[in-house]
mmCIF file of C-alpha atoms in Angstrom:
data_model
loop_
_atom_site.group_PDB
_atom_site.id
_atom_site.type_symbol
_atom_site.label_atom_id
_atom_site.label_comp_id
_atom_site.label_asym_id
_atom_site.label_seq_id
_atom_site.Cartn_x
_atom_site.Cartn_y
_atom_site.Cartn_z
ATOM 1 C CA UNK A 1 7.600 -13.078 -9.959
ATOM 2 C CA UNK A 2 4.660 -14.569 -11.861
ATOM 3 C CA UNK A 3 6.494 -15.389 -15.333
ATOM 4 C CA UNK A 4 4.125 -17.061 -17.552
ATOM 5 C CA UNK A 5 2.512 -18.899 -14.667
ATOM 6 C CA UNK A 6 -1.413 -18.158 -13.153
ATOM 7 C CA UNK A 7 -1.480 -14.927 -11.405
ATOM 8 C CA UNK A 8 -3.670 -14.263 -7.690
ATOM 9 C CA UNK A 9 -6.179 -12.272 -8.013
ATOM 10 C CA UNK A 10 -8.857 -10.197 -5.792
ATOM 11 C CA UNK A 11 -8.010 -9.188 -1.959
ATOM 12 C CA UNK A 12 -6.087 -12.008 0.240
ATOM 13 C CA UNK A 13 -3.630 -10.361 1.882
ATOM 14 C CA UNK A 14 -5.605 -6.898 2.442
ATOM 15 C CA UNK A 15 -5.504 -7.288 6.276
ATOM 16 C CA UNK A 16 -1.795 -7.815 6.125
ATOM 17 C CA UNK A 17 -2.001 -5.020 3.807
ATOM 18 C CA UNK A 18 -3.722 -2.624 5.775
ATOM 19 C CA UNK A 19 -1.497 -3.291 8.891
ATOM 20 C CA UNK A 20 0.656 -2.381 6.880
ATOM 21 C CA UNK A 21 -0.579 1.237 5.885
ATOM 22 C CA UNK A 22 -0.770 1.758 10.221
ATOM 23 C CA UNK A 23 2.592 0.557 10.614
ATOM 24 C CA UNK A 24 3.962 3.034 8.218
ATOM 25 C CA UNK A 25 2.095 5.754 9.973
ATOM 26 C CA UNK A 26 3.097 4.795 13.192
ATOM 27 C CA UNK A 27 6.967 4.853 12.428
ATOM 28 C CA UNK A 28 7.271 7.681 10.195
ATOM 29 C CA UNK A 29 4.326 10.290 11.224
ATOM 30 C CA UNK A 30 2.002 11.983 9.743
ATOM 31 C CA UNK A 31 4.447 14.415 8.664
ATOM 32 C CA UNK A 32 7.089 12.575 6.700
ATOM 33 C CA UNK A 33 4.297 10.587 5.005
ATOM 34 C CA UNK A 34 3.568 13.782 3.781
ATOM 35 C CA UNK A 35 6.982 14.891 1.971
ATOM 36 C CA UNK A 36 6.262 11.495 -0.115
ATOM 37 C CA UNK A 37 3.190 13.500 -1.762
ATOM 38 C CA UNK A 38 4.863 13.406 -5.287
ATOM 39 C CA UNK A 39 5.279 9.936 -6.673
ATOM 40 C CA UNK A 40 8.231 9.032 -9.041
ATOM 41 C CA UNK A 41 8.009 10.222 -12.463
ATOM 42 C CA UNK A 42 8.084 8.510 -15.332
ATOM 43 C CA UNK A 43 10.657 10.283 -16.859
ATOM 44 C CA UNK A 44 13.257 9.534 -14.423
ATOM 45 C CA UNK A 45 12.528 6.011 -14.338
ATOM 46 C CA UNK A 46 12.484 5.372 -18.516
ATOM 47 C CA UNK A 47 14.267 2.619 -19.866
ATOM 48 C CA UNK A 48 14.947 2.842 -23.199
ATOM 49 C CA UNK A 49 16.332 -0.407 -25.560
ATOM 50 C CA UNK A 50 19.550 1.650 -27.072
ATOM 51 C CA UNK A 51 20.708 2.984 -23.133
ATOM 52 C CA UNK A 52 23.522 1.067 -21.554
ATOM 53 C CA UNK A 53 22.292 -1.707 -19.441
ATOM 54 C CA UNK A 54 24.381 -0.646 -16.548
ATOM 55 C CA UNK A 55 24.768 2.733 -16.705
ATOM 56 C CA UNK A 56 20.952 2.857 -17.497
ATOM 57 C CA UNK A 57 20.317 0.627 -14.757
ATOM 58 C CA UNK A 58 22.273 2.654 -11.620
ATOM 59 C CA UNK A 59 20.868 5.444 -13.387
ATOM 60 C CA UNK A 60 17.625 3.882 -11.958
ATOM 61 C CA UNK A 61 18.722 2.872 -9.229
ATOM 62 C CA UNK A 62 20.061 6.202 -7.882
ATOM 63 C CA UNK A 63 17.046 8.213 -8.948
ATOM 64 C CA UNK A 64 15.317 6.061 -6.570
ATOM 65 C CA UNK A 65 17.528 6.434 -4.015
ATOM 66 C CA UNK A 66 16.907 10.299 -4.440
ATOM 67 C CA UNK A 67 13.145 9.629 -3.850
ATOM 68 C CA UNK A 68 13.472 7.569 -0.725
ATOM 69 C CA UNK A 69 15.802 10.307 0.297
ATOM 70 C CA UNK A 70 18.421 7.764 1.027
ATOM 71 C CA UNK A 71 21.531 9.802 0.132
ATOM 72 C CA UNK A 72 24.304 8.385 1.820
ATOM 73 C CA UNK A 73 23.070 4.579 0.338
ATOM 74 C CA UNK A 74 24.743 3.074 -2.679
ATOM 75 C CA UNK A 75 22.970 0.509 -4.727
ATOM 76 C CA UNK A 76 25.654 -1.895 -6.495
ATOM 77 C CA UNK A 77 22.908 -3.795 -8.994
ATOM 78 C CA UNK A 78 24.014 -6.978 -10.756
ATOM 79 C CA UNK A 79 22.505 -9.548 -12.979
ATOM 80 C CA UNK A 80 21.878 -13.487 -13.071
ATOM 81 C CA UNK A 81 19.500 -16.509 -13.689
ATOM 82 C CA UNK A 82 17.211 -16.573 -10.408
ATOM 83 C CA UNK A 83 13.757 -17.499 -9.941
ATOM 84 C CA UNK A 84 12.880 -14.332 -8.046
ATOM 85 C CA UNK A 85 12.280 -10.937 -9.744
ATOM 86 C CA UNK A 86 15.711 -9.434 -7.738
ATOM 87 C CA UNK A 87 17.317 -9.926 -4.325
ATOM 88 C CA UNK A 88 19.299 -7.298 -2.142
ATOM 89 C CA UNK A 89 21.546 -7.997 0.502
ATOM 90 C CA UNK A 90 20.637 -6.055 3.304
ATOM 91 C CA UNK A 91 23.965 -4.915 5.369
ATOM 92 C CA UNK A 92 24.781 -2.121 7.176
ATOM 93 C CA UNK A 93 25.870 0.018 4.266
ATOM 94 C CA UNK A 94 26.413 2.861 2.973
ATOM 95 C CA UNK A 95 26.656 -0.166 -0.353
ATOM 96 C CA UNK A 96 23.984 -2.078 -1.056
ATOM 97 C CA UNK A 97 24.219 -4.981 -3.721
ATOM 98 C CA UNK A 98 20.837 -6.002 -5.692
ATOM 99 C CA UNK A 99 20.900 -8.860 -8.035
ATOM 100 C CA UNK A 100 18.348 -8.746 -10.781
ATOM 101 C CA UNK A 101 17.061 -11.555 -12.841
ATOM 102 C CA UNK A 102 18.796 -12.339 -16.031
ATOM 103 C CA UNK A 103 15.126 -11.248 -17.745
ATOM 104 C CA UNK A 104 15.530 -7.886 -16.872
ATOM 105 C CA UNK A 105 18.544 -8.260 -19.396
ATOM 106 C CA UNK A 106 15.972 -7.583 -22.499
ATOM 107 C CA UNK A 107 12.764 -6.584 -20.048
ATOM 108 C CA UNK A 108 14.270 -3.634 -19.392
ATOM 109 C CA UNK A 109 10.858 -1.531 -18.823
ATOM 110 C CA UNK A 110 10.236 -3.574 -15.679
ATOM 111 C CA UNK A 111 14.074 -2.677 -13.986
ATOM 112 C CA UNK A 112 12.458 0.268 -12.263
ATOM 113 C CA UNK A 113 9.427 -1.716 -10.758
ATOM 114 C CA UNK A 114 11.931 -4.330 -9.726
ATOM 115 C CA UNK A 115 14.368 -1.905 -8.497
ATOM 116 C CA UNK A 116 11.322 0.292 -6.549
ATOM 117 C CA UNK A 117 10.953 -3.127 -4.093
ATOM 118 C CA UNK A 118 14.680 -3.988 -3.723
ATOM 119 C CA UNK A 119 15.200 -0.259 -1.983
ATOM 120 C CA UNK A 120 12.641 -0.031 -0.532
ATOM 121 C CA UNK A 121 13.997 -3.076 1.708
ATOM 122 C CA UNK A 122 16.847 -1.200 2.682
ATOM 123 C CA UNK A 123 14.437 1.830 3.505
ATOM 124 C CA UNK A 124 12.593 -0.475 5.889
ATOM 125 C CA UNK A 125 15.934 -1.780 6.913
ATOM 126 C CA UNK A 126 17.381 1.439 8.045
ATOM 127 C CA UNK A 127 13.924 2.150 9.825
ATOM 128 C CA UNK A 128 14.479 -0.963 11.551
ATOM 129 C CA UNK A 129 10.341 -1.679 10.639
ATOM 130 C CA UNK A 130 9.513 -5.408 9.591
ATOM 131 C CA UNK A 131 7.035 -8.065 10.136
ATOM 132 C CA UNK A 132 7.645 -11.109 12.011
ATOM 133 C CA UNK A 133 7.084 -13.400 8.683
ATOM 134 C CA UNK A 134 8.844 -13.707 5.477
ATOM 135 C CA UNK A 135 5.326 -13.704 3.488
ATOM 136 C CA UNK A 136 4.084 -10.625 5.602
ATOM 137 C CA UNK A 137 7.278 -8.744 5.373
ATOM 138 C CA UNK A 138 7.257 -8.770 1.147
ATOM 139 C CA UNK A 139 3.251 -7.467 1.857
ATOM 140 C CA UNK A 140 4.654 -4.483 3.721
ATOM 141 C CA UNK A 141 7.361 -3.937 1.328
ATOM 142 C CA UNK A 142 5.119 -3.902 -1.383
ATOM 143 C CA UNK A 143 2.865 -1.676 0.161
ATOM 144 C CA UNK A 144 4.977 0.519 1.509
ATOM 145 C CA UNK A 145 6.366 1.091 -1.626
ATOM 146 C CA UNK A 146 3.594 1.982 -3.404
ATOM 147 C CA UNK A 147 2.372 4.062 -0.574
ATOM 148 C CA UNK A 148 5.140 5.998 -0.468
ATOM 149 C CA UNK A 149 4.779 6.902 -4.751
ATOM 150 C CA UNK A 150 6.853 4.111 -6.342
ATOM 151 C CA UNK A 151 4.583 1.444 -6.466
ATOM 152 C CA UNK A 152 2.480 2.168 -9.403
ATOM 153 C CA UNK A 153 5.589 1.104 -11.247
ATOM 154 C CA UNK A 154 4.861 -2.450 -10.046
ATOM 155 C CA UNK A 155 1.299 -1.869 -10.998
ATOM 156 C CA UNK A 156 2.143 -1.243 -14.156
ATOM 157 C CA UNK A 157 4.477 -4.614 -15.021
ATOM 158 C CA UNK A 158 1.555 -6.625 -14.802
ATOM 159 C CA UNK A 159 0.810 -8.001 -17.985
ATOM 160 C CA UNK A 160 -1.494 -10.878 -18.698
ATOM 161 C CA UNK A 161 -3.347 -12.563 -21.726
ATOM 162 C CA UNK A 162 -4.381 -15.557 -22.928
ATOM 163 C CA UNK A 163 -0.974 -17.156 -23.681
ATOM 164 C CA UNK A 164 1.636 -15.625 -21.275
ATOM 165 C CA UNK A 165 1.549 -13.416 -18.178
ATOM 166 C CA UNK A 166 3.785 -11.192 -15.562
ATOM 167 C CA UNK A 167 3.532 -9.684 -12.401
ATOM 168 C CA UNK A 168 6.221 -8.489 -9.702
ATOM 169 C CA UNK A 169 5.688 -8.363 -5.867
ATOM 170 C CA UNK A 170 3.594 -10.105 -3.625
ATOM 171 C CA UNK A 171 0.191 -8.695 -3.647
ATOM 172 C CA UNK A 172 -2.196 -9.023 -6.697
ATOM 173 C CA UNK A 173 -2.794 -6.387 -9.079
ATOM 174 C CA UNK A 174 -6.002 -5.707 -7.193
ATOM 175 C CA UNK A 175 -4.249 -4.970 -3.903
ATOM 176 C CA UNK A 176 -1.692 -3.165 -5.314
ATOM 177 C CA UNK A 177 -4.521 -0.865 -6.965
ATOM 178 C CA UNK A 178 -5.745 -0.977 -3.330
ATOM 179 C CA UNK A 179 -3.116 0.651 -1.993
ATOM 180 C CA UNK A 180 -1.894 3.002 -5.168
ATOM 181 C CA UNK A 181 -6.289 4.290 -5.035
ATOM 182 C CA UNK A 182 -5.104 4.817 -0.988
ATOM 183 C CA UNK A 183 -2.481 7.072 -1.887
ATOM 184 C CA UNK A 184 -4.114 8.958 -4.695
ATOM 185 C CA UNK A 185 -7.293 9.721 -2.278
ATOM 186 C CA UNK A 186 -4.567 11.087 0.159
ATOM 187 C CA UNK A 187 -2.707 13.196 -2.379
ATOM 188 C CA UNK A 188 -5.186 13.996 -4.953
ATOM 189 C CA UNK A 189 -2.914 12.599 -7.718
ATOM 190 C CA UNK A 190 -4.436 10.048 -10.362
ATOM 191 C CA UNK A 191 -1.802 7.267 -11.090
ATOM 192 C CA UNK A 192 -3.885 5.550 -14.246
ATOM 193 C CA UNK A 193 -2.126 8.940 -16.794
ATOM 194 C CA UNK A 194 1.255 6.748 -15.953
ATOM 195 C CA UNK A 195 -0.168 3.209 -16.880
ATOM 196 C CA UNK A 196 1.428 1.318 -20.275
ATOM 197 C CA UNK A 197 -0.113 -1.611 -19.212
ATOM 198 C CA UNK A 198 -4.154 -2.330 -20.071
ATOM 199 C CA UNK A 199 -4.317 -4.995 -17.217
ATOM 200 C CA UNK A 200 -3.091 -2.152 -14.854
ATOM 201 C CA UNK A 201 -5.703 0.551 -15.912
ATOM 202 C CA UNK A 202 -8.716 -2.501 -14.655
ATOM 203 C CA UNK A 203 -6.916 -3.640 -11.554
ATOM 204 C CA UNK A 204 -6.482 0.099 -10.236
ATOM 205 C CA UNK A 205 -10.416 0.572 -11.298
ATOM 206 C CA UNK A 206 -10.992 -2.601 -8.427
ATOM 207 C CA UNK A 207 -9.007 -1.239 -6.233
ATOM 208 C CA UNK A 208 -10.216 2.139 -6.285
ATOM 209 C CA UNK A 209 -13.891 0.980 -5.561
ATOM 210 C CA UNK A 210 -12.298 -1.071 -2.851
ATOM 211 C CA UNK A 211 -10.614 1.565 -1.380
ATOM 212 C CA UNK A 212 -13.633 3.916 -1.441
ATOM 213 C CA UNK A 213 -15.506 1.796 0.533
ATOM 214 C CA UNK A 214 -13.788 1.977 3.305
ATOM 215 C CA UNK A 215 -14.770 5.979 3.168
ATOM 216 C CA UNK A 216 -18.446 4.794 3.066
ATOM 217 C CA UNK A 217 -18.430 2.230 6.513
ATOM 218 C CA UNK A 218 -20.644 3.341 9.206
ATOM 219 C CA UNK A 219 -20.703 4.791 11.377
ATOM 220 C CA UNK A 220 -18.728 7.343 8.945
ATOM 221 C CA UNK A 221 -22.295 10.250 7.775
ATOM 222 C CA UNK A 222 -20.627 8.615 3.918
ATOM 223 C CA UNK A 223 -22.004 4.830 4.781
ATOM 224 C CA UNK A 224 -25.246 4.502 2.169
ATOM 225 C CA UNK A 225 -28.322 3.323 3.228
ATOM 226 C CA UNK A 226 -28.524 -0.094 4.078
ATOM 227 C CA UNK A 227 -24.863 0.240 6.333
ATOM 228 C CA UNK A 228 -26.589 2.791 8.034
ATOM 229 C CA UNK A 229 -29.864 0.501 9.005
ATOM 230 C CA UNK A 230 -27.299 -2.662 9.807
ATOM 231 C CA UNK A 231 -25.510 -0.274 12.324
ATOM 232 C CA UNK A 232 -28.845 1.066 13.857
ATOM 233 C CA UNK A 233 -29.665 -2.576 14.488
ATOM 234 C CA UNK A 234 -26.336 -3.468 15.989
ATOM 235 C CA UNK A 235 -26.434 -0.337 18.267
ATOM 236 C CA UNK A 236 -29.616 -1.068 19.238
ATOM 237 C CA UNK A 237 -28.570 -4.517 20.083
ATOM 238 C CA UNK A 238 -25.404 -3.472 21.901
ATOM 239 C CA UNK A 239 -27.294 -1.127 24.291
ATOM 240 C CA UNK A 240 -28.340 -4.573 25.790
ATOM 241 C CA UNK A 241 -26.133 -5.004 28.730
ATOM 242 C CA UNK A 242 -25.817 -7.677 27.961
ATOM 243 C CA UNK A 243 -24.702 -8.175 24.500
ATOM 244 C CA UNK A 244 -22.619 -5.081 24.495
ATOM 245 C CA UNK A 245 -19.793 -5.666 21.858
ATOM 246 C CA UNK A 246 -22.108 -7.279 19.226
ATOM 247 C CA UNK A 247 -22.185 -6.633 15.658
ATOM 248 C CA UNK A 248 -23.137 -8.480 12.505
ATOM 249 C CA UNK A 249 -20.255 -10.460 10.920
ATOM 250 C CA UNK A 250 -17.819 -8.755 8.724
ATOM 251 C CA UNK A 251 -18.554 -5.453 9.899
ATOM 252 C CA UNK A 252 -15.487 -3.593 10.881
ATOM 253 C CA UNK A 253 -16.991 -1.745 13.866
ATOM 254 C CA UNK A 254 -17.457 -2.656 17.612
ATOM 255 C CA UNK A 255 -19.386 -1.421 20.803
ATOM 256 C CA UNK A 256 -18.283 -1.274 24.233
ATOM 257 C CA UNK A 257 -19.569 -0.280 27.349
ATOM 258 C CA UNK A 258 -17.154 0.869 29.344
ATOM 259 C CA UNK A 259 -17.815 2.833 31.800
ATOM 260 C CA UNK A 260 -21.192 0.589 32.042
ATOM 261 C CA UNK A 261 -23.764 2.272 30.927
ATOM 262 C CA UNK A 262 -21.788 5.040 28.529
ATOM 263 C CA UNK A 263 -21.645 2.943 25.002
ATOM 264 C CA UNK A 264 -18.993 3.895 22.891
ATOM 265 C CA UNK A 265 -18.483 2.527 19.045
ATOM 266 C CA UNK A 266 -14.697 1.636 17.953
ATOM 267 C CA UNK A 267 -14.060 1.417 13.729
ATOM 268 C CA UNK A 268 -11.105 1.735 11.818
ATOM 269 C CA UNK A 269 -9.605 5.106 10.271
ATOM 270 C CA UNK A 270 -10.332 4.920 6.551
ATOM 271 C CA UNK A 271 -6.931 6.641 5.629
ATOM 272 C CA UNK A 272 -4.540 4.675 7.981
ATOM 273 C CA UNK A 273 -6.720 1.994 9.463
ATOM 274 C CA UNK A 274 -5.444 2.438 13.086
ATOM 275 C CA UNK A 275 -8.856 2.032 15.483
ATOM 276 C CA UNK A 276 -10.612 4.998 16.533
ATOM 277 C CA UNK A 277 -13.052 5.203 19.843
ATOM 278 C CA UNK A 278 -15.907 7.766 19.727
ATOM 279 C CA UNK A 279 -18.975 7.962 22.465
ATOM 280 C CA UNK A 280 -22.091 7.059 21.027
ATOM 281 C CA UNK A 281 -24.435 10.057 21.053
ATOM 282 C CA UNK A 282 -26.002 10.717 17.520
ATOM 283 C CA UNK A 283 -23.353 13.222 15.223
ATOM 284 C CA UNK A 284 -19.656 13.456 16.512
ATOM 285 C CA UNK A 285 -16.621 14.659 14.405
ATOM 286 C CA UNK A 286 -13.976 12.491 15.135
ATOM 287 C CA UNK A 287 -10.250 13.232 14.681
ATOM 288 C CA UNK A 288 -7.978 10.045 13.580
ATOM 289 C CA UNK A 289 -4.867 10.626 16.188
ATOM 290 C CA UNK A 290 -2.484 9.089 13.772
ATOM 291 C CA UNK A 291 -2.938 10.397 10.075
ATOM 292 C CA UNK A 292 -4.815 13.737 11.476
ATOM 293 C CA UNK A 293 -8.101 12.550 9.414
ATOM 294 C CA UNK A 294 -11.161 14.407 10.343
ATOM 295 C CA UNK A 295 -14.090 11.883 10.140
ATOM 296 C CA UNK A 296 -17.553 13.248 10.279
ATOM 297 C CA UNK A 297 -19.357 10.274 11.975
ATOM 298 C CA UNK A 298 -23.367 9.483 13.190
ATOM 299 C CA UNK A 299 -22.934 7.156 15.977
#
């Protein structure tokens, strides 16, 4: 929790992030990423000065429960001085116990964005779906719940001026409008209507135009000009035999000649970033095996 201190911005964790967006795919299908099309309202997650800290606060607490569709999990949420945003203790349940920092005590907008990462470590948990690192594991917490329609919540905590500043989770405000853009593409939902926070409204804006890129890559018929020409080049390079596999630096796609002599072009899916292999022959529709994405593609 950035509390007062500098706060990260721009895109350093979106590889970590997007690995993240496959691994979600990849454990829960296509389908039950699908019955998370409605994100949490705001109306269940209010906070308002005169409710009862605790009552207000499991109040929270269970309505995200409901959304996670974790019925059978109790969250027992606490409060005291801590330099992290909130802690849970991850058991076998059905209980749960979150601490929350003392903050919370008169910041209580924030308790839902805090609360939206603290379950969504026991969803993970009961999925039995982590990464190997501490650092890497918060990423795909934090992505996977704003992926799954809780996250804008964090979005929206980030505050930041001239003289103080806040921010929850581990990815910047960027990333996390990265990821929220991802989900609104998806679903056809605009998150910015939910947004209290001006700092929230610009980083979703970046991520957004981040996130659209990746829908305008070649060799997707969407990349603009110049992408188009820079593949061209590298295709015509990779029919080489010899220098099959070549592309100019940064780009995210990749030839291969395997069987020799049939080239074939490898990119990631723009909706769930898992790799897809199509033969290189001029205009192919492509179908992302994963997140069912139909790609329309000149290879």
């Amino acid at each position: 929790m950035a509390n007062g201190g500098p706060v990260e911005h721009g895109f350093p964790h979106l590889e970590t992030v997007r690995a993240a967006v496959t691994a979600l795919y990849r454990r829960l299908s296509y389908d039950t990423v699908r019955t998370f099309s409605a994100s949490v309202a705001p109306v269940d997650v209010a906070f308002c000065d005169t409710d009862d800290l605790y009552l207000g606060t499991q109040r929270v607490a269970h309505e995200l429960v409901r959304h996670y569709r974790l019925p059978d999990a109790r969250m027992i949420v606490s409060f005291r001085e801590m330099t992290h945003a909130a802690n849970v203790e991850l058991t076998a349940g059905p209980e749960y116990f979150i601490e929350l920092n003392d903050r919370f005590r008169t910041h209580r907008r924030d308790i839902g964005a805090a609360l939206a990462h603290e379950v969504m470590h026991v969803y993970l948990h009961r999925l039995d779906l982590a990464f190997p690192s501490t650092r890497d594991n918060e990423i795909l917490t934090d992505t996977a719940t704003t992926y799954l329609g809780a996250g804008w919540l964090l979005l929206d905590a980030y505050r930041e001026d001239a003289a103080t500043s806040q921010k929850l989770g581990y990815l910047t405000p960027e990333e996390f409008g990265y990821v929220l853009a991802k989900r609104a593409l998806l679903f056809g939902e605009d998150p910015s209507v939910w947004f209290t926070s001006p700092q929230a409204y610009t980083a979703y804006g970046k991520g957004l135009a981040r996130a659209r890129r990746d829908r305008q890559q070649p060799p997707l018929t969407a990349a603009g000009w110049a992408g188009r020409r820079r593949y061209a080049r590298d295709r015509r390079h990779a029919e080489d035999p010899h220098a099959a596999g070549a592309a100019a630096a940064g780009d995210p796609y990749s030839f291969t000649a395997q069987p020799p002599g049939q080239l074939r072009v490898s990119f990631p899916c723009p909706t769930c970033h898992q790799r897809i292999r199509v033969p290189v022959r001029g205009r192919v529709r492509a179908r992302c095996g994963l997140c069912r994405t139909v790609l329309e593609c000149d290879t």
